[in-house]
Every structure is written in C-alpha cells, then in structure tokens.
mmCIF file of C-alpha atoms in Angstrom:
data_model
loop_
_atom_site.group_PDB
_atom_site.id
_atom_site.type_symbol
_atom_site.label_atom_id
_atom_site.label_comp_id
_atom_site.label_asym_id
_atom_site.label_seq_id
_atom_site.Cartn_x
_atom_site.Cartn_y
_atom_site.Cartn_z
ATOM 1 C CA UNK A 1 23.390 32.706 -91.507
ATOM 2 C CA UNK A 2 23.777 28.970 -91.677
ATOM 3 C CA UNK A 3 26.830 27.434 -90.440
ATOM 4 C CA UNK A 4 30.069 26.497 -93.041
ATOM 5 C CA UNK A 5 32.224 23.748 -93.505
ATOM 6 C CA UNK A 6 35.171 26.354 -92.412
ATOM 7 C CA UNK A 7 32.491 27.186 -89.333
ATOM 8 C CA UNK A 8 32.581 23.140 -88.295
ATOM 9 C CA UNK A 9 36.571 22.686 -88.645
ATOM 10 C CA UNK A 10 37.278 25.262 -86.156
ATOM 11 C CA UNK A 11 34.590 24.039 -83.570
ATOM 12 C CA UNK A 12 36.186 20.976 -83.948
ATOM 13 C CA UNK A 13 39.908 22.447 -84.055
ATOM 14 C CA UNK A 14 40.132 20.224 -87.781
ATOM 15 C CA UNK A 15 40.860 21.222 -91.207
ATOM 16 C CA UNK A 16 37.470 21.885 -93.404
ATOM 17 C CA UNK A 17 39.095 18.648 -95.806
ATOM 18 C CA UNK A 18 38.731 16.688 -92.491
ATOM 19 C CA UNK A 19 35.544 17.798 -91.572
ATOM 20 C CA UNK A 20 34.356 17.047 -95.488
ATOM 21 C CA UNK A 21 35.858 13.490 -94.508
ATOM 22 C CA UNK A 22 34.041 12.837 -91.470
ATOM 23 C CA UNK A 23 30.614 13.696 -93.265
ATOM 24 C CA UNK A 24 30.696 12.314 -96.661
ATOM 25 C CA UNK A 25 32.664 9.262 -95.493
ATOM 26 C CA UNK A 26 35.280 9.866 -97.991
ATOM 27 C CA UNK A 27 37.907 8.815 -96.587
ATOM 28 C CA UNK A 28 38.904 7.035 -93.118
ATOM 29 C CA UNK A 29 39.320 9.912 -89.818
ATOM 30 C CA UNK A 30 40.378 8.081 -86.085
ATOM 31 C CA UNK A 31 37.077 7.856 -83.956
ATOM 32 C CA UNK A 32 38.239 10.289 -81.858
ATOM 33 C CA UNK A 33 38.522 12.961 -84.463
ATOM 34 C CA UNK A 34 34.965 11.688 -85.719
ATOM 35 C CA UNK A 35 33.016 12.530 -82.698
ATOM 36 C CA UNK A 36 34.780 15.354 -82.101
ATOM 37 C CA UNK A 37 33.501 16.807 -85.688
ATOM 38 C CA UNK A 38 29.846 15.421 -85.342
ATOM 39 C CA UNK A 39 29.406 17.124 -81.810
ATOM 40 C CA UNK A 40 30.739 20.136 -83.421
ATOM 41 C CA UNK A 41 28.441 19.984 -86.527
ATOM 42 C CA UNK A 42 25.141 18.649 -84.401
ATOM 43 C CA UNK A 43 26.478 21.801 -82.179
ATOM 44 C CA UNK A 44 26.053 24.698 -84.878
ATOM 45 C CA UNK A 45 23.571 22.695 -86.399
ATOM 46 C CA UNK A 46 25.329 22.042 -89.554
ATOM 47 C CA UNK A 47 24.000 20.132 -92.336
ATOM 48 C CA UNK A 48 26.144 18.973 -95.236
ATOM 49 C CA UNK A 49 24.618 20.364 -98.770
ATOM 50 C CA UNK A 50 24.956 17.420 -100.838
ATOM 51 C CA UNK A 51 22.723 18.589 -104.077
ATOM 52 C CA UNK A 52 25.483 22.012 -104.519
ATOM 53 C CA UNK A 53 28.196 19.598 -103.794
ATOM 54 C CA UNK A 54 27.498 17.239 -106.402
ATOM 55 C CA UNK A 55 26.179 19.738 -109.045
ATOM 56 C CA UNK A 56 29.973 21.066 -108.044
ATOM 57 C CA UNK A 57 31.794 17.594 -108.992
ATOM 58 C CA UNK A 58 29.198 16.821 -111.621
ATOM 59 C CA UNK A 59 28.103 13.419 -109.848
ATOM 60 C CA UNK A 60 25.554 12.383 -107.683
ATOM 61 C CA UNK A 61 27.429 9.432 -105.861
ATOM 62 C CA UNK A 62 24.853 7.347 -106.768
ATOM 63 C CA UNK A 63 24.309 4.596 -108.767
ATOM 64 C CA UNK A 64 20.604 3.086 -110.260
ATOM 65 C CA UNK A 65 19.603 -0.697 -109.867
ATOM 66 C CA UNK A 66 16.661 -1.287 -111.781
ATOM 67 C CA UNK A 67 15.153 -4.149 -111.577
ATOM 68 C CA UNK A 68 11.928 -5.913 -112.681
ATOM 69 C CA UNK A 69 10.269 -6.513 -109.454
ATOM 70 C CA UNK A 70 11.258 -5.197 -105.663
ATOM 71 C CA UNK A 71 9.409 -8.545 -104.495
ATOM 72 C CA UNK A 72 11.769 -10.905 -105.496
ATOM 73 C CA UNK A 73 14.043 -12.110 -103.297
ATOM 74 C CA UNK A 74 17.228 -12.382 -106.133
ATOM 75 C CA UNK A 75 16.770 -8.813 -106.291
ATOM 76 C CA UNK A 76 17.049 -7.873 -102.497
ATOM 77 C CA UNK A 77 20.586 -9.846 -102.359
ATOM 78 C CA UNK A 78 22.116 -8.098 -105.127
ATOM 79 C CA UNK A 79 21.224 -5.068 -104.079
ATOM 80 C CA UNK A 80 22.758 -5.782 -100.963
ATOM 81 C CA UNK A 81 25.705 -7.086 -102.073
ATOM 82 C CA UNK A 82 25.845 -3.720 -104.283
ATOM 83 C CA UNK A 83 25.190 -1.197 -101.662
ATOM 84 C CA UNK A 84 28.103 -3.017 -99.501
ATOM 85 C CA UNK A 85 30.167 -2.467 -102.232
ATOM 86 C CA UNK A 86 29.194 1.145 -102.804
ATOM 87 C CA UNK A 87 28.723 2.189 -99.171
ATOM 88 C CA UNK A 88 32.863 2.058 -98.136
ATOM 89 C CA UNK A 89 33.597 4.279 -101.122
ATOM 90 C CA UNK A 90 31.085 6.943 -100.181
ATOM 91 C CA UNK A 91 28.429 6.354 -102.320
ATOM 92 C CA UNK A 92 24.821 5.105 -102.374
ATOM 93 C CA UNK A 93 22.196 2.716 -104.420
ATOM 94 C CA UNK A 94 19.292 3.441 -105.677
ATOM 95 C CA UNK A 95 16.686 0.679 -106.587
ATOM 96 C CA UNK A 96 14.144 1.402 -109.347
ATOM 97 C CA UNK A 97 11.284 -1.500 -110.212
ATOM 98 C CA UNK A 98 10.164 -1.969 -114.103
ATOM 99 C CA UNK A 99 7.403 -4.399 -113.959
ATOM 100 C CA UNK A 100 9.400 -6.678 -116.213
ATOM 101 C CA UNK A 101 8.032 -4.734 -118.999
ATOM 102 C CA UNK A 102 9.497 -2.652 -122.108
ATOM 103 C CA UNK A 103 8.443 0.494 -120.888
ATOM 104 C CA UNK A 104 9.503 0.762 -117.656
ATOM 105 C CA UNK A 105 12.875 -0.259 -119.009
ATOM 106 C CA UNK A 106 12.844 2.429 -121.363
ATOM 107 C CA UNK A 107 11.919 4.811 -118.858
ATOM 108 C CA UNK A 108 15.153 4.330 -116.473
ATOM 109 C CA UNK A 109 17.061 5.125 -120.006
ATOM 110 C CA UNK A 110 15.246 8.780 -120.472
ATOM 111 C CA UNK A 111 17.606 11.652 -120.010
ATOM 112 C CA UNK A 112 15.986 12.591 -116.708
ATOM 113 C CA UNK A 113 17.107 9.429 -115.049
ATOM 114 C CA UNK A 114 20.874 10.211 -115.929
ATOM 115 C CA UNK A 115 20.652 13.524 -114.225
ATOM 116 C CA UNK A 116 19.866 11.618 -110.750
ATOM 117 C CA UNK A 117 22.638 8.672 -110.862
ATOM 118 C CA UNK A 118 26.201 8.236 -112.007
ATOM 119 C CA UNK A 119 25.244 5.163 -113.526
ATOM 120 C CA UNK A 120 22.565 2.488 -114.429
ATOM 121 C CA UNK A 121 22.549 -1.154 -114.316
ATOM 122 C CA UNK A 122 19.778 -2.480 -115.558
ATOM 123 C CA UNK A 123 18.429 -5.793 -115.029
ATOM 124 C CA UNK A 124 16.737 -6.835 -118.722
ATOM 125 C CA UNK A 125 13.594 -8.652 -119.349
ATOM 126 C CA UNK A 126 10.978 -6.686 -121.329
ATOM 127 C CA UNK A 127 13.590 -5.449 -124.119
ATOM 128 C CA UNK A 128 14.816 -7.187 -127.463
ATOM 129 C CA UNK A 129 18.258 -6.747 -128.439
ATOM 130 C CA UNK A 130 17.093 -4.135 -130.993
ATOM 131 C CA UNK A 131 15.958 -2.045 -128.776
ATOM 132 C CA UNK A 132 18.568 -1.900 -126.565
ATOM 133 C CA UNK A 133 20.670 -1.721 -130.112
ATOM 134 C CA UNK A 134 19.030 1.649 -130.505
ATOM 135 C CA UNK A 135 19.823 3.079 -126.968
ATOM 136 C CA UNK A 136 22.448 6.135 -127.622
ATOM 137 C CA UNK A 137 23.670 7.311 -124.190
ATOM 138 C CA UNK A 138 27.397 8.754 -123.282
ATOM 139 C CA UNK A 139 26.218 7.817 -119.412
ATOM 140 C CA UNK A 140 27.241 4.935 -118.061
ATOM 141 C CA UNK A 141 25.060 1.612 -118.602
ATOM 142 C CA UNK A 142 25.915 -1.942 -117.838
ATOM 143 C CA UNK A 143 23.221 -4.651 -118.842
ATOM 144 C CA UNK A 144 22.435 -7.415 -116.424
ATOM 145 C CA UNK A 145 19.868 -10.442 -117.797
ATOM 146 C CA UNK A 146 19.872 -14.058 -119.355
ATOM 147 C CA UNK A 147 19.115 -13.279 -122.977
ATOM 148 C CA UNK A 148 21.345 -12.189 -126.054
ATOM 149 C CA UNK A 149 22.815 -8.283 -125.298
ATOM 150 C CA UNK A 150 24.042 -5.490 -128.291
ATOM 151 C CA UNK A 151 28.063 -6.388 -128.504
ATOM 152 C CA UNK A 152 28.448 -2.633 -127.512
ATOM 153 C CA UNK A 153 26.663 -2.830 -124.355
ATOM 154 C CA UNK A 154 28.537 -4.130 -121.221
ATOM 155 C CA UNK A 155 26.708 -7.044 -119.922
ATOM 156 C CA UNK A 156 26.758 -9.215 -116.695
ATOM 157 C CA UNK A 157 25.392 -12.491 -116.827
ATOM 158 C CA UNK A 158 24.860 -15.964 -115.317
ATOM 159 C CA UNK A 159 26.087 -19.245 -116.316
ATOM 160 C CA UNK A 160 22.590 -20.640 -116.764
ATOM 161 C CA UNK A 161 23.116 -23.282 -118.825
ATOM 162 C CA UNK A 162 25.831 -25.272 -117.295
ATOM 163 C CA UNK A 163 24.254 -24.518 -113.577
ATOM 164 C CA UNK A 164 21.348 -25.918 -114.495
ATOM 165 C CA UNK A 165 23.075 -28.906 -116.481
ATOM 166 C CA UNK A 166 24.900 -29.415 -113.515
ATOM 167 C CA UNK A 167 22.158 -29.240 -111.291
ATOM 168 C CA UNK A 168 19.836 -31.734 -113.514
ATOM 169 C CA UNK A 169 23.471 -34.282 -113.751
ATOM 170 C CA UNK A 170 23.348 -34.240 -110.071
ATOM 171 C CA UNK A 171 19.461 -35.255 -109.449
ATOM 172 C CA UNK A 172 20.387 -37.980 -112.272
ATOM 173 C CA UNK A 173 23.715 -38.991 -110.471
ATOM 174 C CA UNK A 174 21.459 -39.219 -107.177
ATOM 175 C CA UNK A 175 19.199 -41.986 -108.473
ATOM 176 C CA UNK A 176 16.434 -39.681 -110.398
ATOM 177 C CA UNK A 177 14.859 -40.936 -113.765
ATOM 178 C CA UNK A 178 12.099 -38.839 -114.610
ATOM 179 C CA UNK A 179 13.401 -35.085 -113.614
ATOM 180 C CA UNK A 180 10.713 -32.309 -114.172
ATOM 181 C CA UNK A 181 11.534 -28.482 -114.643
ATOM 182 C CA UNK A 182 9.468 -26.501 -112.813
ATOM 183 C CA UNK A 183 9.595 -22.687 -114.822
ATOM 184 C CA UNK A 184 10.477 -24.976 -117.857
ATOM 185 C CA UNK A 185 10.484 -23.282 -121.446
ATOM 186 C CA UNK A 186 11.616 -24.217 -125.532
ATOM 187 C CA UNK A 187 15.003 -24.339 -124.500
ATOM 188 C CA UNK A 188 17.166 -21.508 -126.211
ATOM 189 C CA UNK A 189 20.869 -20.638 -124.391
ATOM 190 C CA UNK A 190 19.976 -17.228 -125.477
ATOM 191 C CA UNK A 191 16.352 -16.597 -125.099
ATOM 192 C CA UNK A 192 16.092 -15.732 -121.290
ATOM 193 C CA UNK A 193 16.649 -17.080 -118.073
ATOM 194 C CA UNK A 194 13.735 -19.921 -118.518
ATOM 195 C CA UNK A 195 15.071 -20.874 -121.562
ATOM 196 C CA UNK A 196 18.464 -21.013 -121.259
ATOM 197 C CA UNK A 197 18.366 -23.092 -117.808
ATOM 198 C CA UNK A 198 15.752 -25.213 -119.565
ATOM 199 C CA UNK A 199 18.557 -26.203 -122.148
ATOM 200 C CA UNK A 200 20.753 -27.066 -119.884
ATOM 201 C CA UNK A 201 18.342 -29.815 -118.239
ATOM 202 C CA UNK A 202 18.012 -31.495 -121.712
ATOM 203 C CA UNK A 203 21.853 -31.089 -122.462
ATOM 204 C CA UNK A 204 21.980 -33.206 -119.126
ATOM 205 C CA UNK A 205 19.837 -35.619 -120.381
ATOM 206 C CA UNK A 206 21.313 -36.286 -123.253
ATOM 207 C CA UNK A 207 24.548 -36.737 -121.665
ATOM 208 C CA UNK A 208 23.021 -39.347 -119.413
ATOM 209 C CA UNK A 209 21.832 -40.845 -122.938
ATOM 210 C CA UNK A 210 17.911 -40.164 -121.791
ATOM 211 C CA UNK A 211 15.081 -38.918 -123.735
ATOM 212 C CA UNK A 212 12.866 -36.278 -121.421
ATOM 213 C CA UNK A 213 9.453 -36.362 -121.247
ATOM 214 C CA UNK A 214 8.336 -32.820 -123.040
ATOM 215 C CA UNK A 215 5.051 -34.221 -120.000
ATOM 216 C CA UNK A 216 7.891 -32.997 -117.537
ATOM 217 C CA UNK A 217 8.558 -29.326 -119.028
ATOM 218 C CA UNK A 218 5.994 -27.883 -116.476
ATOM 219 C CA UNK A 219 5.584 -23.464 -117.312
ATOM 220 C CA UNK A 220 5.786 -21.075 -113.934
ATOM 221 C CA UNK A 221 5.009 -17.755 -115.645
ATOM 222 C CA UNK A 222 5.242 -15.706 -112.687
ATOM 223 C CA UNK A 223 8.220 -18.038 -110.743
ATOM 224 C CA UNK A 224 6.535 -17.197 -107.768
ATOM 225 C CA UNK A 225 5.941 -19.449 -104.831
ATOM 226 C CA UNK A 226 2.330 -20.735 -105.549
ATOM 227 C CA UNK A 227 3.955 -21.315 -108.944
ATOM 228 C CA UNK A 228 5.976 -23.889 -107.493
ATOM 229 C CA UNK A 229 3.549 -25.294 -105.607
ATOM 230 C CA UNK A 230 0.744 -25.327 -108.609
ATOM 231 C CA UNK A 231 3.518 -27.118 -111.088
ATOM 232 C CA UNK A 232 3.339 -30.108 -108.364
ATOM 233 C CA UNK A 233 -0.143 -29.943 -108.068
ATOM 234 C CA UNK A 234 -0.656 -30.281 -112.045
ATOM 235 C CA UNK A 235 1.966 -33.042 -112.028
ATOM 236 C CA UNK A 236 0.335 -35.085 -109.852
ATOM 237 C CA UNK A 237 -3.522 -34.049 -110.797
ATOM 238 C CA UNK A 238 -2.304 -35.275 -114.525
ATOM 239 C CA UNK A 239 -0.683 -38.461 -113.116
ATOM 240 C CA UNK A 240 2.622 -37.786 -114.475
ATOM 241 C CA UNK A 241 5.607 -39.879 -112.537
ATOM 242 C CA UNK A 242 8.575 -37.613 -111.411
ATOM 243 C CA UNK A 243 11.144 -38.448 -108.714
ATOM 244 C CA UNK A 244 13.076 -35.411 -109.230
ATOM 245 C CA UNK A 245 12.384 -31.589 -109.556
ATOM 246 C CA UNK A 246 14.752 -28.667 -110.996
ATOM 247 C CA UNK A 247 12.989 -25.714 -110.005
ATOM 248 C CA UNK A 248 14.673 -23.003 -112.307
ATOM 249 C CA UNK A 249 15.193 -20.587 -109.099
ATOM 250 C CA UNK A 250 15.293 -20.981 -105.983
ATOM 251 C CA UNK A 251 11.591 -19.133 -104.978
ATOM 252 C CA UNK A 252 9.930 -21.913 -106.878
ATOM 253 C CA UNK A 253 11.997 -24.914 -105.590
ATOM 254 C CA UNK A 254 10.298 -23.536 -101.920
ATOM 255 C CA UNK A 255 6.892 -23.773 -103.583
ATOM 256 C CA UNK A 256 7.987 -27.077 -104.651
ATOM 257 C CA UNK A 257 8.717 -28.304 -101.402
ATOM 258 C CA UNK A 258 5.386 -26.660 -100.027
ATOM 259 C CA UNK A 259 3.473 -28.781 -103.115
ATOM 260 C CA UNK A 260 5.192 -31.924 -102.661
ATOM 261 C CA UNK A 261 4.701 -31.871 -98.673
ATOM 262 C CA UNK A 262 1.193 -30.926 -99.404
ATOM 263 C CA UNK A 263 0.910 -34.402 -101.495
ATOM 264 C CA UNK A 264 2.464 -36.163 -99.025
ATOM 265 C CA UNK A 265 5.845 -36.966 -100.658
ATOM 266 C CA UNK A 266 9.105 -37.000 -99.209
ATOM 267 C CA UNK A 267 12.243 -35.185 -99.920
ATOM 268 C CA UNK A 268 14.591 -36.392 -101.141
ATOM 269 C CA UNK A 269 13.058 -40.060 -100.587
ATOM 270 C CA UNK A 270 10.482 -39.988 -103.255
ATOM 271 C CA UNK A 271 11.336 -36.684 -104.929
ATOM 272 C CA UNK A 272 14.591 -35.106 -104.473
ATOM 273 C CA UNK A 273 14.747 -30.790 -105.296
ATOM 274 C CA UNK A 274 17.285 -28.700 -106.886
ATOM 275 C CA UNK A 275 16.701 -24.715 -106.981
ATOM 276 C CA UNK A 276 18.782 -21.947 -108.883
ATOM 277 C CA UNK A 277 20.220 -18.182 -107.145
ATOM 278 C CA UNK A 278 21.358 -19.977 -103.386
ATOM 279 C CA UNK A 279 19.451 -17.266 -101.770
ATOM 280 C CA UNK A 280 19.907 -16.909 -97.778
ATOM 281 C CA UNK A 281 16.306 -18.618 -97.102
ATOM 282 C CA UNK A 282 17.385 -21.431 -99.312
ATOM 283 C CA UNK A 283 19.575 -23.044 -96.523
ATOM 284 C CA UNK A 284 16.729 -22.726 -94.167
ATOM 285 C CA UNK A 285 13.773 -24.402 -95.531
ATOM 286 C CA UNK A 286 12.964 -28.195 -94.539
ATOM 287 C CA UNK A 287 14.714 -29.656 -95.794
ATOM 288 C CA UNK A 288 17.528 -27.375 -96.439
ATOM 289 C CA UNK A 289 17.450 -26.701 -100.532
ATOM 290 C CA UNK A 290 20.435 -27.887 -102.674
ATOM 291 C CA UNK A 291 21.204 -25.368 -105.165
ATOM 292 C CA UNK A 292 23.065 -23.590 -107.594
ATOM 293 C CA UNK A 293 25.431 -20.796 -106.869
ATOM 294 C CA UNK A 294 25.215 -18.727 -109.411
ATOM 295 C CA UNK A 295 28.136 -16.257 -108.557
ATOM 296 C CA UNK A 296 26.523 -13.462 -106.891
ATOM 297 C CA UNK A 297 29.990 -12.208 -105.345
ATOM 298 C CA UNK A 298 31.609 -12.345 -109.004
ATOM 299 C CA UNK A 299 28.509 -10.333 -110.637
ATOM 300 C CA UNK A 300 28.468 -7.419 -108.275
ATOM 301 C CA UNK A 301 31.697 -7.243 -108.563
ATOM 302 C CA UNK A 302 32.110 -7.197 -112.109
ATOM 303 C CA UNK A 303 28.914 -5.056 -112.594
ATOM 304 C CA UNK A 304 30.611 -2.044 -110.692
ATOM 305 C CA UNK A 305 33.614 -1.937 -112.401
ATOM 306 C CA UNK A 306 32.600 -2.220 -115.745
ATOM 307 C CA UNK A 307 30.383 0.904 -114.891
ATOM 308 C CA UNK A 308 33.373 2.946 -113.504
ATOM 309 C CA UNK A 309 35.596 1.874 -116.298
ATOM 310 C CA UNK A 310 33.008 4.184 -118.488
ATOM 311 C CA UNK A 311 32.696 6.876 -115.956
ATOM 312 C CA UNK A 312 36.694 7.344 -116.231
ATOM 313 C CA UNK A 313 38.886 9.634 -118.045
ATOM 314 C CA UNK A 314 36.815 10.189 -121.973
ATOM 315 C CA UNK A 315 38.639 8.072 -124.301
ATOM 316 C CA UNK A 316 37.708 4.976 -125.915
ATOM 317 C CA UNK A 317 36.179 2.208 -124.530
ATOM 318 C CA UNK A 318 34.361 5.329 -122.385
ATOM 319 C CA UNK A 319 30.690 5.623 -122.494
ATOM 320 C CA UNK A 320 30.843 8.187 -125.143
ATOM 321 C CA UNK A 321 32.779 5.990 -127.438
ATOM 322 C CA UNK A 322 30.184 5.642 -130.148
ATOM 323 C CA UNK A 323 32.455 2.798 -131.536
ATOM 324 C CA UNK A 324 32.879 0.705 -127.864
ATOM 325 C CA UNK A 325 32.783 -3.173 -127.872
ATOM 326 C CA UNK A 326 31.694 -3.596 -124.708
ATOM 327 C CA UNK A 327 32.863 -6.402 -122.009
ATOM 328 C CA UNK A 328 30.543 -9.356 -121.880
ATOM 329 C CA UNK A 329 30.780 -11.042 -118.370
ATOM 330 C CA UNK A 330 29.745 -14.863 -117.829
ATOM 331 C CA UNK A 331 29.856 -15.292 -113.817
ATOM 332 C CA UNK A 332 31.042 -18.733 -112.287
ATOM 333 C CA UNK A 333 28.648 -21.076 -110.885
ATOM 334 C CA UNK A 334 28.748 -24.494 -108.690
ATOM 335 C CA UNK A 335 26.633 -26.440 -107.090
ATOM 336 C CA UNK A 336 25.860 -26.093 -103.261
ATOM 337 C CA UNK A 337 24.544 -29.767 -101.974
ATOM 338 C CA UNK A 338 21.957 -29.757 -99.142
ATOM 339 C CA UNK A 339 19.372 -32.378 -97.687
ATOM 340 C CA UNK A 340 17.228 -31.778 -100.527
ATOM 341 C CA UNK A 341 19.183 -34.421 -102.627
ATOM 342 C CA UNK A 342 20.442 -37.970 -101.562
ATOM 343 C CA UNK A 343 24.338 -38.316 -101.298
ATOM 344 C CA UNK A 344 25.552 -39.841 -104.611
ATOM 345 C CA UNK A 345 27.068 -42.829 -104.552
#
C-alpha cells in the first residue's frame, strides 16, 4: 500500500496538519521540523497527491497568465513578479501564449481552461471590447492590456499616455527638436498600447507649442528588436532629421541604439533615446537606456487581488455577480533617467 499523510507524521513524530504544512508550503514549520518531515517522507517514499487534494478543496492553487507572446521580455518580468507573489502563499503560475490573436484569447476563456486554474489574467490584444462584452464566466477573470475594457470586467492597466508624454517632455527639455516614435500609430488613448503612447508624444508637443512631423511617426509592427533597428535605418535612408527617439518599449529603444550605432551616431550627443517597460536589460545596454517605469510592482499587485476578491465568499461584486462593475486599475508611472539622455539644464 502506498504510504499516508498519518504514515509520514508519525515517522516524523509530527501531526499529519504539520506534515500537510511542510509539503504544500502552507504555512511556515522551523527548519528543524522541515527536514525532519522530508527525511521521513523521502524515507517511506511518500508523495503528496495534489490532483485528489484539490478536487477535495475545489481549487487547483493555480493561477493562468496568458499572454500574447512567451518571447517578449515584458512578459517574462511579470510573470516573475507574479509567481513571487504566488509562490509564499502556496500556490503556482501558469503561463499560456495567444499569438496576439482573437482566437487564442478565446481559447484560454473555454470552460476547459477554468477546470485547470483558479483564475485567469489575461493579457488583451486580439479582442474588441464586444467580444470580451460577450464573455459570461462565474470564474475569476481580470483583464490586463492598453485598449478600452467592458465596465464589468476588472482591468489592470498602464499609464501610457502620460509615461510617454513624460518621456517625449523630457527628450524636449534635454535639447531635442525633431523627436521620432519608433512603434508610432494614429494616436487614440484608447486604441492600444501603440496608440495610446503615441498620443501622449503629440500631447507633449503641443505643450512645448510644436507641430510634429507626421515624417517622424515611424510603424514597428512586430516591436521587436530589428524593428528598432529598421525604423532608424528608414529614417536615415529617407533623409529625415531626428535628434531624438521615443521608442514605445523598451525592446525597440535597444534596436534603436543597435540602428543608430550602426549609422554612426552618438547617444545622447546627436540622438538622445527614451524606451517604455524599464526592463532589467534596459539598465545594461550602452549606453544605459532612460526609461519609463511603468509600475510593474503596482500591477502585479493589483492584478492578484482583484482576482481573489472574485474567488471570495459568493456575493456581489463576486465573479458570479451577473450585475458586477468591475475595478478599473490605472498603475503609476515615472520616469527612470539614464545615459541615454543629456542632463537637463
């Protein structure tokens, strides 16, 4: 027969509840008592049933990220922020990848997905706001993404538009006249991440009193590296002047610097960079990439307890409430200056 719980506790002279501690990390046991438990368990060759034991409490423990692309660097850091979050309360992440597309979104929505996770968050892109309207589920779901979200739906967002106003009234306040936007788009505050970042480079402008070049509004479809590196390339194949980039994230201001060092100019001499998300590698590339913060801390945060608030007690506000409003979250955001800017005076 294979060893018990009860079988474990009194190799290890413990109760079962501490033994249940020691292996699901529940709560905090003295190291002593610890090792004492996982000799005794490795000893009797004990191995804790965790599908029984969550069909018993009628969770899993574990909560989905899905995201548009595993590739992309953003994505890596909040899942790591999430998982340290998660990991001192017992309980474990699970990253899903949607190909920034419609369907794959709809897919982490299906009824089978619910059955493996206590929750979703799901990082938006491919889906309108009428289809996400139409989304009827009493599991809980918290929306993450730049564009316009149903009022129902809990929803964790960036500041977009005044990071990136802030970042473009910083390369203007550093000496810069002619500021491109590398992943530039029609500006819309509520259209998307592109969009909304791109607005807040012309409110800049115009409260610098200057008229942008629409020659500076340079597309990165994929906001990729070569991306960035290809918008300086077509910028200076087309002979357009620019002495300042805003690279709407961070993975394209890196191309940027790649493209401009590949043309031989000089940052921040004759261009100076700003990038959006302060990832890690941003404070390591050459030079070291002034950015915009755009509260990573504050989202995780705020992502994980708006999905437990609608895994508690069944009331309203739950995530059966068919008649919710649901808590729309705007994270803080600041500028962090590095040597990819000059000092302003």
């Amino acid at each position: 027969m294979r060893p018990t719980m009860s079988d474990v506790a009194r190799a290890a002279g413990v109760s079962a509840m501490t033994v249940s501690n020691v292996l699901t990390g529940r709560r905090p046991v003295s190291p002593a008592t610890r090792a004492r438990v996982e000799a005794a368990a490795a000893e009797l060759g004990y191995e804790l049933n965790l599908t029984a034991r969550h069909l018993r409490a009628g969770r899993t423990d574990t909560v989905a990220l899905v995201v548009p692309r595993l590739d992309h660097p953003y994505y890596g850091e909040l899942a790591a922020r999430l998982t340290g979050l998660l990991a001192p309360q017992g309980r474990h992440l699970a990253v899903e990848q949607t190909d920034a597309g419609p369907h794959g979104e709809l897919a982490a929505l299906t009824q089978a997905r619910w059955q493996l996770y206590d929750g979703v968050l799901l990082s938006v892109v491919g889906l309108t706001p009428a289809d996400l309207d139409s989304v009827r589920t009493s599991a809980p779901l918290v929306l993450l993404g730049e564009q316009r979200m149903p009022a129902r739906h809990d929803h964790v967002r960036m500041d977009n538009v005044r990071g990136a106003r802030i970042a473009t009234a910083h390369l203007l306040a550093a000496g810069s006249r002619r500021v491109a936007v590398v992943g530039g788009a029609d500006p819309d505050p509520d259209a998307g991440m592109m969009p909304a970042r791109t607005a807040g480079w012309v409110a800049a402008h115009a409260a610098a009193g200057i008229e942008p070049d629409p020659a500076l509004v340079v597309p990165a479809p994929r906001a990729d590296l070569a991306d960035g590196r290809d918008a300086v390339r077509r910028l200076v194949a087309a002979d357009v002047p620019f002495d300042g980039v805003l690279a709407v994230t961070d993975t394209l201001a890196t191309g940027v610097l790649a493209g401009l060092a590949e043309a031989g100019l000089r940052v921040p001499d004759d261009v100076q960079v700003v990038g959006f998300d302060d990832l890690a590698a941003s404070g390591f590339t050459v030079p070291a990439l002034t950015t915009v913060d755009p509260g990573h801390d504050a989202m995780a945060h705020a992502a994980l307890r708006l999905l437990d608030r609608q895994a508690g007690p069944a009331g309203p506000g739950g995530a059966g409430d068919p008649g919710r409003t649901g808590e729309h979250v705007v994270a803080p955001v600041r500028l962090v200056v590095r040597g990819s800017t000059r000092p302003v005076a």
